[in-house]
Amino acid sequence: MALLELRDLHTFFTTKKGIVKAVNGVSYSVDAGRTLGIVGESGSGKSVSAMSILRLLDGNGYIDSGEILFEGRDLTKATNEEMYKIRGNKISVIFQEPMTSLNPVFTVERQLNEVFLTHQKVSRKEASRRSLEMLQAVKIPNPTNVLKQYPHQLSGGMRQRVMIAMALACQPRVLIADEPTTALAVTIQAQILKLMNDLKEQNGTSILFITHDLGVINEMADDVAVMYCGQVVEMASVETIFGENPYSHPYTEGLMNSIPRLNTPTGVRLEAIPGAVPHPLDLPKGCKFAPRCKYATSRCLAEEPALYEIEDGHQIRCFYPCKADRTRDIEQMKEAQHAK
Amino acid sequence: MQNNQTEKKVLLRISHLKQWFPVKKTTIGGEQLYVRANDDISLDIYEGETLGLVGESGCGKSTLGRVLLQLYHQTEGKTMYYGRSIDSLAPSYVERTLKGLERGRAKLRELEARRDQLVREYEALDENARLSKKAEKDKAVKEAHSLFLDMAQLVGGFLALDDLKPVKELFLQEYRAAAALHKMKDARALVQISRNALEGRIEAAREKGKNSASQAAKLRKMDADLSARDGKIAAAESELSRIRSEIDALRHKYAGQEKFDEYERYRDTGIDLAKLRYKEMRQLRKDLQLIFQDPYSSLNPRMTVGQIIGEGLLAHNFFEKNDDRMMDYIMKTMEDCGLSSYMIHRYPHQFSGGQRQRIGIARSLAVKPKFVVCDEAVSALDVSIQSQVINLLQDLKEKEHLTYLFITHDLSVVKYISDRIAVMYLGNVVELARSEDLFNHPLHPYTEALLLAIPTTDLDHRKQIVPLEGDIPSPIKPPKGCKFHTRCKYATDACREAVPDFIEAEPGHFVACHHILDHKVIE
């Protein structure tokens, strides 16, 4: 059974101009000890869906409907006190920008101790000892010194390690990593990714990994959910998404073709997805991706496809999921236009 | 460093470039420290190529891009620009160097004597002692060579003559003639743009059925003025070519003398950007443009797209203010960059990230540059938008024959877009090669580590990322010797002691390492 499961989650934001449906019917699940990668462009709802789990939403945001099942109970119905006990204890978060998410006026020690003092009945001294252990676990050189330092005295990679130490302090069941390496240099990114993988294997933590970098997803995730305009458009194992597969969503296919790979020959133009993500207050009527989709038909523009399982463990939200069929169709259509 | 332009034309030649930023002193009378953002970089950029520049954050890649455009005043080194000949700008440093030619040569003789002495001392030492002496020797060699180049680039073989005075006079005459000509041409261009604007206004009036006699008379007067100026310019040109032929005759006389011929090879028609005055550099700004990383903070929120793109056009005298033709030109540029022309009166906040980046690109390309620095131009964009902008940059490059310096930390992007790639580490270029060569067999351990650290979308490479341990050392007090030795698994004593030279290990493949790697990492 899944450790954490989102069922048809709707998270909305009220704005002056109307209701923004940031997350519009999202379902995904994370099994124990596995990593679910969520990819999507900015505004696709990938962060909001994850932050809804811990109810870390802005004042104008609310969960409209849906269920968030964690260890068999629905978090949407939990009281604030209950959520307080879960946050940082059973489910914790690593945020994108380690500078803005650490408190600049407190030392690393004080911020790390807080986790232990809040969730575990320990003395201050014991908390400090455990904090030191955590810094050692995330391989910070010279941890006794770092404990006494303030965040601004640390480099970006170091700060992110402190964030990870803080998130893992209570050995959470689920770790939400929201673009944890986007702000870091490539070599530091590799260090952090390796650290997260090692810690996952040691503690058996499940990770919900949010990023827009397909390369990072490939390295980190076991399963992948591709999001677009507040919906999951495709979900499968990482081998299915990145490997040869007869079925795929046109958006995933477009993403794969639009990034330069190391073996892309120079001189060949990238196959870009035309247009931009639609405005959240002005979403298209049918399939959300139809206006940018090269395979779109009149049916796509009028009717919204549902997410369904096309093969075992592979879900797609598209009327034409078979790559070969839709390519053939589009060629036939072109020929027909030529004939006219 | 000869003017070797046989195959590809060099557009920019950087030699021994340094950019140090002073750090605030913490104690009174303490040592003045510097952030060594660029520390001795030598690099050629060829016309029509895309040179990728990669490295971790803080390695000085953005600084290099900006120093090239002289947005910082470079601490040391030469940045020669070959997009225009030196006569067409007639910068004042030419006059200064020529006037001090005799003094300069006396100084050069002193420096050369010191250099020769140090080189002799160095060569007398054994292998181990050499390592610590190398820095001092290299510095003396460089100093003498730099002063020599300053003069030899302008006068060539004549520097070998005993009596410099007559040559100096002749070259000064040439310079003054060129400067006068440059001034006349500038003034004529200004008249030309107001004439064109007037003509536009007359045509517009005629379409509405109005004919203004006074405007037509003004146009005729301007045309007369222009042809008078053309006459004067032709006279100045023939004066300049007369002086030139005199110099050529003299050159012919000395040709064949060994030293003269040797020095003559250093003669150079490029412009040393580092020595230009502010106003002179401004005239070159339209040739050298920049596309910024962050499309949100690099556009003025109070200006419309038309104003943003038009600002450069007005500053560089492409059009006169209130010229209707400028609007047409701006709209055409916008359409070339994938923006609809009806958006011309919109403000930046009304656009998405990708569109804003297109505005930034249109602004840079409107002034018809030759060389564009793309400083992380696609890094802030979403994946699907990124490829649109990359394609646009490629299309524009082909159409306008541009040369790019493409700064990024994304290795797959840089491999896709670049002809050659330079890898930077802590202020130095450690490896420079054609893209395929760099990825197929990197020679520097840092490049190797960087390639192993990038996540790819290739299933076979999964979970094989090998991180490079440790952080970048401080650029204020960089490690002695090879700067990478603190993180390098192959480091030896030589690496800790001496700075490796930047050498051509294979044809077109430059590397600065004591132990050049000899194996393939990535198939």
mmCIF file with all atom_site columns, C-alpha atoms in Angstrom, chain B residues 312-467:
data_model
loop_
_atom_site.group_PDB
_atom_site.id
_atom_site.type_symbol
_atom_site.label_atom_id
_atom_site.label_alt_id
_atom_site.label_comp_id
_atom_site.label_asym_id
_atom_site.label_entity_id
_atom_site.label_seq_id
_atom_site.pdbx_PDB_ins_code
_atom_site.Cartn_x
_atom_site.Cartn_y
_atom_site.Cartn_z
_atom_site.occupancy
_atom_site.B_iso_or_equiv
_atom_site.pdbx_formal_charge
_atom_site.auth_seq_id
_atom_site.auth_comp_id
_atom_site.auth_asym_id
_atom_site.auth_atom_id
_atom_site.pdbx_PDB_model_num
ATOM 1   C CA . GLY B 1 312 ? 20.155 51.967 -28.441 1.00 0.00 ? 312 GLY B CA 1
ATOM 2   C CA . LEU B 1 313 ? 19.177 53.053 -31.934 1.00 0.00 ? 313 LEU B CA 1
ATOM 3   C CA . LEU B 1 314 ? 19.025 56.690 -30.836 1.00 0.00 ? 314 LEU B CA 1
ATOM 4   C CA . ALA B 1 315 ? 22.212 56.500 -28.772 1.00 0.00 ? 315 ALA B CA 1
ATOM 5   C CA . HIS B 1 316 ? 24.156 55.113 -31.711 1.00 0.00 ? 316 HIS B CA 1
ATOM 6   C CA . ASN B 1 317 ? 22.720 57.547 -34.253 1.00 0.00 ? 317 ASN B CA 1
ATOM 7   C CA . PHE B 1 318 ? 20.846 55.054 -36.348 1.00 0.00 ? 318 PHE B CA 1
ATOM 8   C CA . PHE B 1 319 ? 17.842 57.348 -36.458 1.00 0.00 ? 319 PHE B CA 1
ATOM 9   C CA . GLU B 1 320 ? 16.841 60.830 -35.416 1.00 0.00 ? 320 GLU B CA 1
ATOM 10  C CA . LYS B 1 321 ? 14.234 61.218 -32.709 1.00 0.00 ? 321 LYS B CA 1
ATOM 11  C CA . ASN B 1 322 ? 10.622 61.247 -33.979 1.00 0.00 ? 322 ASN B CA 1
ATOM 12  C CA . ASP B 1 323 ? 11.626 59.503 -37.176 1.00 0.00 ? 323 ASP B CA 1
ATOM 13  C CA . ASP B 1 324 ? 8.749  57.314 -38.320 1.00 0.00 ? 324 ASP B CA 1
ATOM 14  C CA . ARG B 1 325 ? 11.152 54.966 -40.031 1.00 0.00 ? 325 ARG B CA 1
ATOM 15  C CA . MET B 1 326 ? 12.555 54.031 -36.640 1.00 0.00 ? 326 MET B CA 1
ATOM 16  C CA . MET B 1 327 ? 9.154  52.592 -35.668 1.00 0.00 ? 327 MET B CA 1
ATOM 17  C CA . ASP B 1 328 ? 9.132  50.460 -38.817 1.00 0.00 ? 328 ASP B CA 1
ATOM 18  C CA . TYR B 1 329 ? 12.644 49.286 -38.063 1.00 0.00 ? 329 TYR B CA 1
ATOM 19  C CA . ILE B 1 330 ? 11.785 48.417 -34.449 1.00 0.00 ? 330 ILE B CA 1
ATOM 20  C CA . MET B 1 331 ? 8.707  46.492 -35.539 1.00 0.00 ? 331 MET B CA 1
ATOM 21  C CA . LYS B 1 332 ? 10.735 44.561 -38.070 1.00 0.00 ? 332 LYS B CA 1
ATOM 22  C CA . THR B 1 333 ? 13.342 43.698 -35.423 1.00 0.00 ? 333 THR B CA 1
ATOM 23  C CA . MET B 1 334 ? 10.581 42.550 -33.071 1.00 0.00 ? 334 MET B CA 1
ATOM 24  C CA . GLU B 1 335 ? 9.151  40.265 -35.722 1.00 0.00 ? 335 GLU B CA 1
ATOM 25  C CA . ASP B 1 336 ? 12.609 38.856 -36.463 1.00 0.00 ? 336 ASP B CA 1
ATOM 26  C CA . CYS B 1 337 ? 12.842 37.968 -32.793 1.00 0.00 ? 337 CYS B CA 1
ATOM 27  C CA . GLY B 1 338 ? 9.448  36.277 -32.680 1.00 0.00 ? 338 GLY B CA 1
ATOM 28  C CA . LEU B 1 339 ? 7.417  39.106 -31.119 1.00 0.00 ? 339 LEU B CA 1
ATOM 29  C CA . SER B 1 340 ? 4.278  40.513 -32.739 1.00 0.00 ? 340 SER B CA 1
ATOM 30  C CA . SER B 1 341 ? 4.765  44.097 -33.836 1.00 0.00 ? 341 SER B CA 1
ATOM 31  C CA . TYR B 1 342 ? 1.468  45.249 -32.285 1.00 0.00 ? 342 TYR B CA 1
ATOM 32  C CA . MET B 1 343 ? 3.061  44.724 -28.865 1.00 0.00 ? 343 MET B CA 1
ATOM 33  C CA . ILE B 1 344 ? 5.357  47.701 -29.395 1.00 0.00 ? 344 ILE B CA 1
ATOM 34  C CA . HIS B 1 345 ? 3.532  49.927 -26.906 1.00 0.00 ? 345 HIS B CA 1
ATOM 35  C CA . ARG B 1 346 ? 3.337  47.349 -24.130 1.00 0.00 ? 346 ARG B CA 1
ATOM 36  C CA . TYR B 1 347 ? 5.333  47.392 -20.921 1.00 0.00 ? 347 TYR B CA 1
ATOM 37  C CA . PRO B 1 348 ? 7.632  44.535 -19.815 1.00 0.00 ? 348 PRO B CA 1
ATOM 38  C CA . HIS B 1 349 ? 5.283  43.275 -17.088 1.00 0.00 ? 349 HIS B CA 1
ATOM 39  C CA . GLN B 1 350 ? 2.730  42.391 -19.740 1.00 0.00 ? 350 GLN B CA 1
ATOM 40  C CA . PHE B 1 351 ? 5.026  39.716 -21.164 1.00 0.00 ? 351 PHE B CA 1
ATOM 41  C CA . SER B 1 352 ? 5.962  36.194 -20.096 1.00 0.00 ? 352 SER B CA 1
ATOM 42  C CA . GLY B 1 353 ? 9.532  35.201 -19.278 1.00 0.00 ? 353 GLY B CA 1
ATOM 43  C CA . GLY B 1 354 ? 10.262 33.839 -22.738 1.00 0.00 ? 354 GLY B CA 1
ATOM 44  C CA . GLN B 1 355 ? 8.847  36.916 -24.447 1.00 0.00 ? 355 GLN B CA 1
ATOM 45  C CA . ARG B 1 356 ? 10.883 39.189 -22.191 1.00 0.00 ? 356 ARG B CA 1
ATOM 46  C CA . GLN B 1 357 ? 14.021 37.329 -23.130 1.00 0.00 ? 357 GLN B CA 1
ATOM 47  C CA . ARG B 1 358 ? 13.069 37.943 -26.755 1.00 0.00 ? 358 ARG B CA 1
ATOM 48  C CA . ILE B 1 359 ? 12.802 41.664 -25.999 1.00 0.00 ? 359 ILE B CA 1
ATOM 49  C CA . GLY B 1 360 ? 16.303 41.542 -24.522 1.00 0.00 ? 360 GLY B CA 1
ATOM 50  C CA . ILE B 1 361 ? 17.532 39.801 -27.649 1.00 0.00 ? 361 ILE B CA 1
ATOM 51  C CA . ALA B 1 362 ? 15.788 42.306 -29.935 1.00 0.00 ? 362 ALA B CA 1
ATOM 52  C CA . ARG B 1 363 ? 17.331 45.189 -27.988 1.00 0.00 ? 363 ARG B CA 1
ATOM 53  C CA . SER B 1 364 ? 20.818 43.762 -28.449 1.00 0.00 ? 364 SER B CA 1
ATOM 54  C CA . LEU B 1 365 ? 20.433 42.864 -32.094 1.00 0.00 ? 365 LEU B CA 1
ATOM 55  C CA . ALA B 1 366 ? 18.707 46.083 -33.201 1.00 0.00 ? 366 ALA B CA 1
ATOM 56  C CA . VAL B 1 367 ? 22.036 47.925 -33.322 1.00 0.00 ? 367 VAL B CA 1
ATOM 57  C CA . LYS B 1 368 ? 23.514 45.327 -35.702 1.00 0.00 ? 368 LYS B CA 1
ATOM 58  C CA . PRO B 1 369 ? 26.282 43.994 -33.473 1.00 0.00 ? 369 PRO B CA 1
ATOM 59  C CA . LYS B 1 370 ? 29.113 41.753 -34.604 1.00 0.00 ? 370 LYS B CA 1
ATOM 60  C CA . PHE B 1 371 ? 29.768 40.093 -31.270 1.00 0.00 ? 371 PHE B CA 1
ATOM 61  C CA . VAL B 1 372 ? 27.186 39.177 -28.638 1.00 0.00 ? 372 VAL B CA 1
ATOM 62  C CA . VAL B 1 373 ? 27.841 37.920 -25.117 1.00 0.00 ? 373 VAL B CA 1
ATOM 63  C CA . CYS B 1 374 ? 24.930 35.687 -24.033 1.00 0.00 ? 374 CYS B CA 1
ATOM 64  C CA . ASP B 1 375 ? 25.292 35.605 -20.260 1.00 0.00 ? 375 ASP B CA 1
ATOM 65  C CA . GLU B 1 376 ? 23.174 32.624 -19.126 1.00 0.00 ? 376 GLU B CA 1
ATOM 66  C CA . ALA B 1 377 ? 20.625 33.784 -21.689 1.00 0.00 ? 377 ALA B CA 1
ATOM 67  C CA . VAL B 1 378 ? 18.405 30.709 -21.402 1.00 0.00 ? 378 VAL B CA 1
ATOM 68  C CA . SER B 1 379 ? 19.074 29.534 -17.844 1.00 0.00 ? 379 SER B CA 1
ATOM 69  C CA . ALA B 1 380 ? 16.126 31.316 -16.239 1.00 0.00 ? 380 ALA B CA 1
ATOM 70  C CA . LEU B 1 381 ? 13.606 29.982 -18.756 1.00 0.00 ? 381 LEU B CA 1
ATOM 71  C CA . ASP B 1 382 ? 11.319 26.964 -18.584 1.00 0.00 ? 382 ASP B CA 1
ATOM 72  C CA . VAL B 1 383 ? 12.364 23.890 -20.525 1.00 0.00 ? 383 VAL B CA 1
ATOM 73  C CA . SER B 1 384 ? 9.898  24.267 -23.382 1.00 0.00 ? 384 SER B CA 1
ATOM 74  C CA . ILE B 1 385 ? 10.648 27.995 -23.729 1.00 0.00 ? 385 ILE B CA 1
ATOM 75  C CA . GLN B 1 386 ? 14.397 27.411 -23.495 1.00 0.00 ? 386 GLN B CA 1
ATOM 76  C CA . SER B 1 387 ? 14.475 25.477 -26.747 1.00 0.00 ? 387 SER B CA 1
ATOM 77  C CA . GLN B 1 388 ? 12.456 28.189 -28.507 1.00 0.00 ? 388 GLN B CA 1
ATOM 78  C CA . VAL B 1 389 ? 14.998 30.820 -27.476 1.00 0.00 ? 389 VAL B CA 1
ATOM 79  C CA . ILE B 1 390 ? 17.980 28.613 -28.359 1.00 0.00 ? 390 ILE B CA 1
ATOM 80  C CA . ASN B 1 391 ? 16.513 28.072 -31.830 1.00 0.00 ? 391 ASN B CA 1
ATOM 81  C CA . LEU B 1 392 ? 15.943 31.824 -32.194 1.00 0.00 ? 392 LEU B CA 1
ATOM 82  C CA . LEU B 1 393 ? 19.544 32.580 -31.251 1.00 0.00 ? 393 LEU B CA 1
ATOM 83  C CA . GLN B 1 394 ? 20.763 30.021 -33.792 1.00 0.00 ? 394 GLN B CA 1
ATOM 84  C CA . ASP B 1 395 ? 18.560 31.450 -36.556 1.00 0.00 ? 395 ASP B CA 1
ATOM 85  C CA . LEU B 1 396 ? 19.650 35.018 -35.872 1.00 0.00 ? 396 LEU B CA 1
ATOM 86  C CA . LYS B 1 397 ? 23.281 33.979 -35.810 1.00 0.00 ? 397 LYS B CA 1
ATOM 87  C CA . GLU B 1 398 ? 23.020 32.486 -39.271 1.00 0.00 ? 398 GLU B CA 1
ATOM 88  C CA . LYS B 1 399 ? 21.099 35.444 -40.639 1.00 0.00 ? 399 LYS B CA 1
ATOM 89  C CA . GLU B 1 400 ? 23.219 38.243 -39.212 1.00 0.00 ? 400 GLU B CA 1
ATOM 90  C CA . HIS B 1 401 ? 26.599 36.428 -39.199 1.00 0.00 ? 401 HIS B CA 1
ATOM 91  C CA . LEU B 1 402 ? 27.014 36.923 -35.482 1.00 0.00 ? 402 LEU B CA 1
ATOM 92  C CA . THR B 1 403 ? 29.705 35.693 -33.150 1.00 0.00 ? 403 THR B CA 1
ATOM 93  C CA . TYR B 1 404 ? 28.527 34.505 -29.735 1.00 0.00 ? 404 TYR B CA 1
ATOM 94  C CA . LEU B 1 405 ? 30.219 34.066 -26.417 1.00 0.00 ? 405 LEU B CA 1
ATOM 95  C CA . PHE B 1 406 ? 27.732 31.740 -24.764 1.00 0.00 ? 406 PHE B CA 1
ATOM 96  C CA . ILE B 1 407 ? 28.117 31.685 -20.988 1.00 0.00 ? 407 ILE B CA 1
ATOM 97  C CA . THR B 1 408 ? 26.256 28.912 -19.181 1.00 0.00 ? 408 THR B CA 1
ATOM 98  C CA . HIS B 1 409 ? 26.562 26.233 -16.546 1.00 0.00 ? 409 HIS B CA 1
ATOM 99  C CA . ASP B 1 410 ? 24.377 23.818 -18.484 1.00 0.00 ? 410 ASP B CA 1
ATOM 100 C CA . LEU B 1 411 ? 26.674 21.403 -20.280 1.00 0.00 ? 411 LEU B CA 1
ATOM 101 C CA . SER B 1 412 ? 24.086 19.884 -22.610 1.00 0.00 ? 412 SER B CA 1
ATOM 102 C CA . VAL B 1 413 ? 23.049 23.322 -23.842 1.00 0.00 ? 413 VAL B CA 1
ATOM 103 C CA . VAL B 1 414 ? 26.614 24.436 -24.314 1.00 0.00 ? 414 VAL B CA 1
ATOM 104 C CA . LYS B 1 415 ? 27.525 21.289 -26.205 1.00 0.00 ? 415 LYS B CA 1
ATOM 105 C CA . TYR B 1 416 ? 24.573 21.713 -28.501 1.00 0.00 ? 416 TYR B CA 1
ATOM 106 C CA . ILE B 1 417 ? 25.121 25.386 -29.307 1.00 0.00 ? 417 ILE B CA 1
ATOM 107 C CA . SER B 1 418 ? 28.912 25.831 -29.319 1.00 0.00 ? 418 SER B CA 1
ATOM 108 C CA . ASP B 1 419 ? 31.610 25.268 -31.900 1.00 0.00 ? 419 ASP B CA 1
ATOM 109 C CA . ARG B 1 420 ? 34.306 25.469 -29.269 1.00 0.00 ? 420 ARG B CA 1
ATOM 110 C CA . ILE B 1 421 ? 34.099 25.352 -25.480 1.00 0.00 ? 421 ILE B CA 1
ATOM 111 C CA . ALA B 1 422 ? 36.298 26.950 -22.842 1.00 0.00 ? 422 ALA B CA 1
ATOM 112 C CA . VAL B 1 423 ? 36.153 25.512 -19.314 1.00 0.00 ? 423 VAL B CA 1
ATOM 113 C CA . MET B 1 424 ? 36.906 27.949 -16.507 1.00 0.00 ? 424 MET B CA 1
ATOM 114 C CA . TYR B 1 425 ? 37.987 27.249 -12.956 1.00 0.00 ? 425 TYR B CA 1
ATOM 115 C CA . LEU B 1 426 ? 38.633 29.933 -10.342 1.00 0.00 ? 426 LEU B CA 1
ATOM 116 C CA . GLY B 1 427 ? 39.507 32.704 -12.779 1.00 0.00 ? 427 GLY B CA 1
ATOM 117 C CA . ASN B 1 428 ? 41.469 30.659 -15.296 1.00 0.00 ? 428 ASN B CA 1
ATOM 118 C CA . VAL B 1 429 ? 40.609 28.924 -18.531 1.00 0.00 ? 429 VAL B CA 1
ATOM 119 C CA . VAL B 1 430 ? 41.790 25.374 -17.880 1.00 0.00 ? 430 VAL B CA 1
ATOM 120 C CA . GLU B 1 431 ? 40.734 23.771 -21.144 1.00 0.00 ? 431 GLU B CA 1
ATOM 121 C CA . LEU B 1 432 ? 39.699 24.950 -24.583 1.00 0.00 ? 432 LEU B CA 1
ATOM 122 C CA . ALA B 1 433 ? 38.713 22.674 -27.438 1.00 0.00 ? 433 ALA B CA 1
ATOM 123 C CA . ARG B 1 434 ? 36.154 21.950 -30.120 1.00 0.00 ? 434 ARG B CA 1
ATOM 124 C CA . SER B 1 435 ? 32.920 20.733 -28.495 1.00 0.00 ? 435 SER B CA 1
ATOM 125 C CA . GLU B 1 436 ? 33.182 17.112 -29.649 1.00 0.00 ? 436 GLU B CA 1
ATOM 126 C CA . ASP B 1 437 ? 36.819 16.864 -28.608 1.00 0.00 ? 437 ASP B CA 1
ATOM 127 C CA . LEU B 1 438 ? 36.088 18.277 -25.180 1.00 0.00 ? 438 LEU B CA 1
ATOM 128 C CA . PHE B 1 439 ? 33.255 15.839 -24.538 1.00 0.00 ? 439 PHE B CA 1
ATOM 129 C CA . ASN B 1 440 ? 34.887 12.831 -26.182 1.00 0.00 ? 440 ASN B CA 1
ATOM 130 C CA . HIS B 1 441 ? 38.218 13.070 -24.482 1.00 0.00 ? 441 HIS B CA 1
ATOM 131 C CA . PRO B 1 442 ? 38.657 15.803 -21.895 1.00 0.00 ? 442 PRO B CA 1
ATOM 132 C CA . LEU B 1 443 ? 42.290 16.408 -21.021 1.00 0.00 ? 443 LEU B CA 1
ATOM 133 C CA . HIS B 1 444 ? 41.901 18.342 -17.780 1.00 0.00 ? 444 HIS B CA 1
ATOM 134 C CA . PRO B 1 445 ? 40.825 16.535 -14.573 1.00 0.00 ? 445 PRO B CA 1
ATOM 135 C CA . TYR B 1 446 ? 38.377 19.337 -13.801 1.00 0.00 ? 446 TYR B CA 1
ATOM 136 C CA . THR B 1 447 ? 36.609 18.952 -17.138 1.00 0.00 ? 447 THR B CA 1
ATOM 137 C CA . GLU B 1 448 ? 36.468 15.211 -16.538 1.00 0.00 ? 448 GLU B CA 1
ATOM 138 C CA . ALA B 1 449 ? 34.892 15.756 -13.112 1.00 0.00 ? 449 ALA B CA 1
ATOM 139 C CA . LEU B 1 450 ? 32.430 18.266 -14.511 1.00 0.00 ? 450 LEU B CA 1
ATOM 140 C CA . LEU B 1 451 ? 31.291 15.847 -17.221 1.00 0.00 ? 451 LEU B CA 1
ATOM 141 C CA . LEU B 1 452 ? 30.752 13.078 -14.670 1.00 0.00 ? 452 LEU B CA 1
ATOM 142 C CA . ALA B 1 453 ? 28.715 15.377 -12.445 1.00 0.00 ? 453 ALA B CA 1
ATOM 143 C CA . ILE B 1 454 ? 26.009 16.354 -14.934 1.00 0.00 ? 454 ILE B CA 1
ATOM 144 C CA . PRO B 1 455 ? 22.750 14.470 -14.770 1.00 0.00 ? 455 PRO B CA 1
ATOM 145 C CA . THR B 1 456 ? 21.691 13.297 -18.226 1.00 0.00 ? 456 THR B CA 1
ATOM 146 C CA . THR B 1 457 ? 18.424 12.027 -19.625 1.00 0.00 ? 457 THR B CA 1
ATOM 147 C CA . ASP B 1 458 ? 20.195 8.937  -20.908 1.00 0.00 ? 458 ASP B CA 1
ATOM 148 C CA . LEU B 1 459 ? 18.978 5.814  -19.088 1.00 0.00 ? 459 LEU B CA 1
ATOM 149 C CA . ASP B 1 460 ? 22.363 4.070  -19.288 1.00 0.00 ? 460 ASP B CA 1
ATOM 150 C CA . HIS B 1 461 ? 24.119 6.843  -17.412 1.00 0.00 ? 461 HIS B CA 1
ATOM 151 C CA . ARG B 1 462 ? 21.641 6.635  -14.556 1.00 0.00 ? 462 ARG B CA 1
ATOM 152 C CA . LYS B 1 463 ? 22.889 6.724  -11.003 1.00 0.00 ? 463 LYS B CA 1
ATOM 153 C CA . GLN B 1 464 ? 26.460 7.034  -12.134 1.00 0.00 ? 464 GLN B CA 1
ATOM 154 C CA . ILE B 1 465 ? 27.019 10.632 -11.169 1.00 0.00 ? 465 ILE B CA 1
ATOM 155 C CA . VAL B 1 466 ? 30.393 10.955 -9.515  1.00 0.00 ? 466 VAL B CA 1
ATOM 156 C CA . PRO B 1 467 ? 30.484 14.157 -7.536  1.00 0.00 ? 467 PRO B CA 1
#
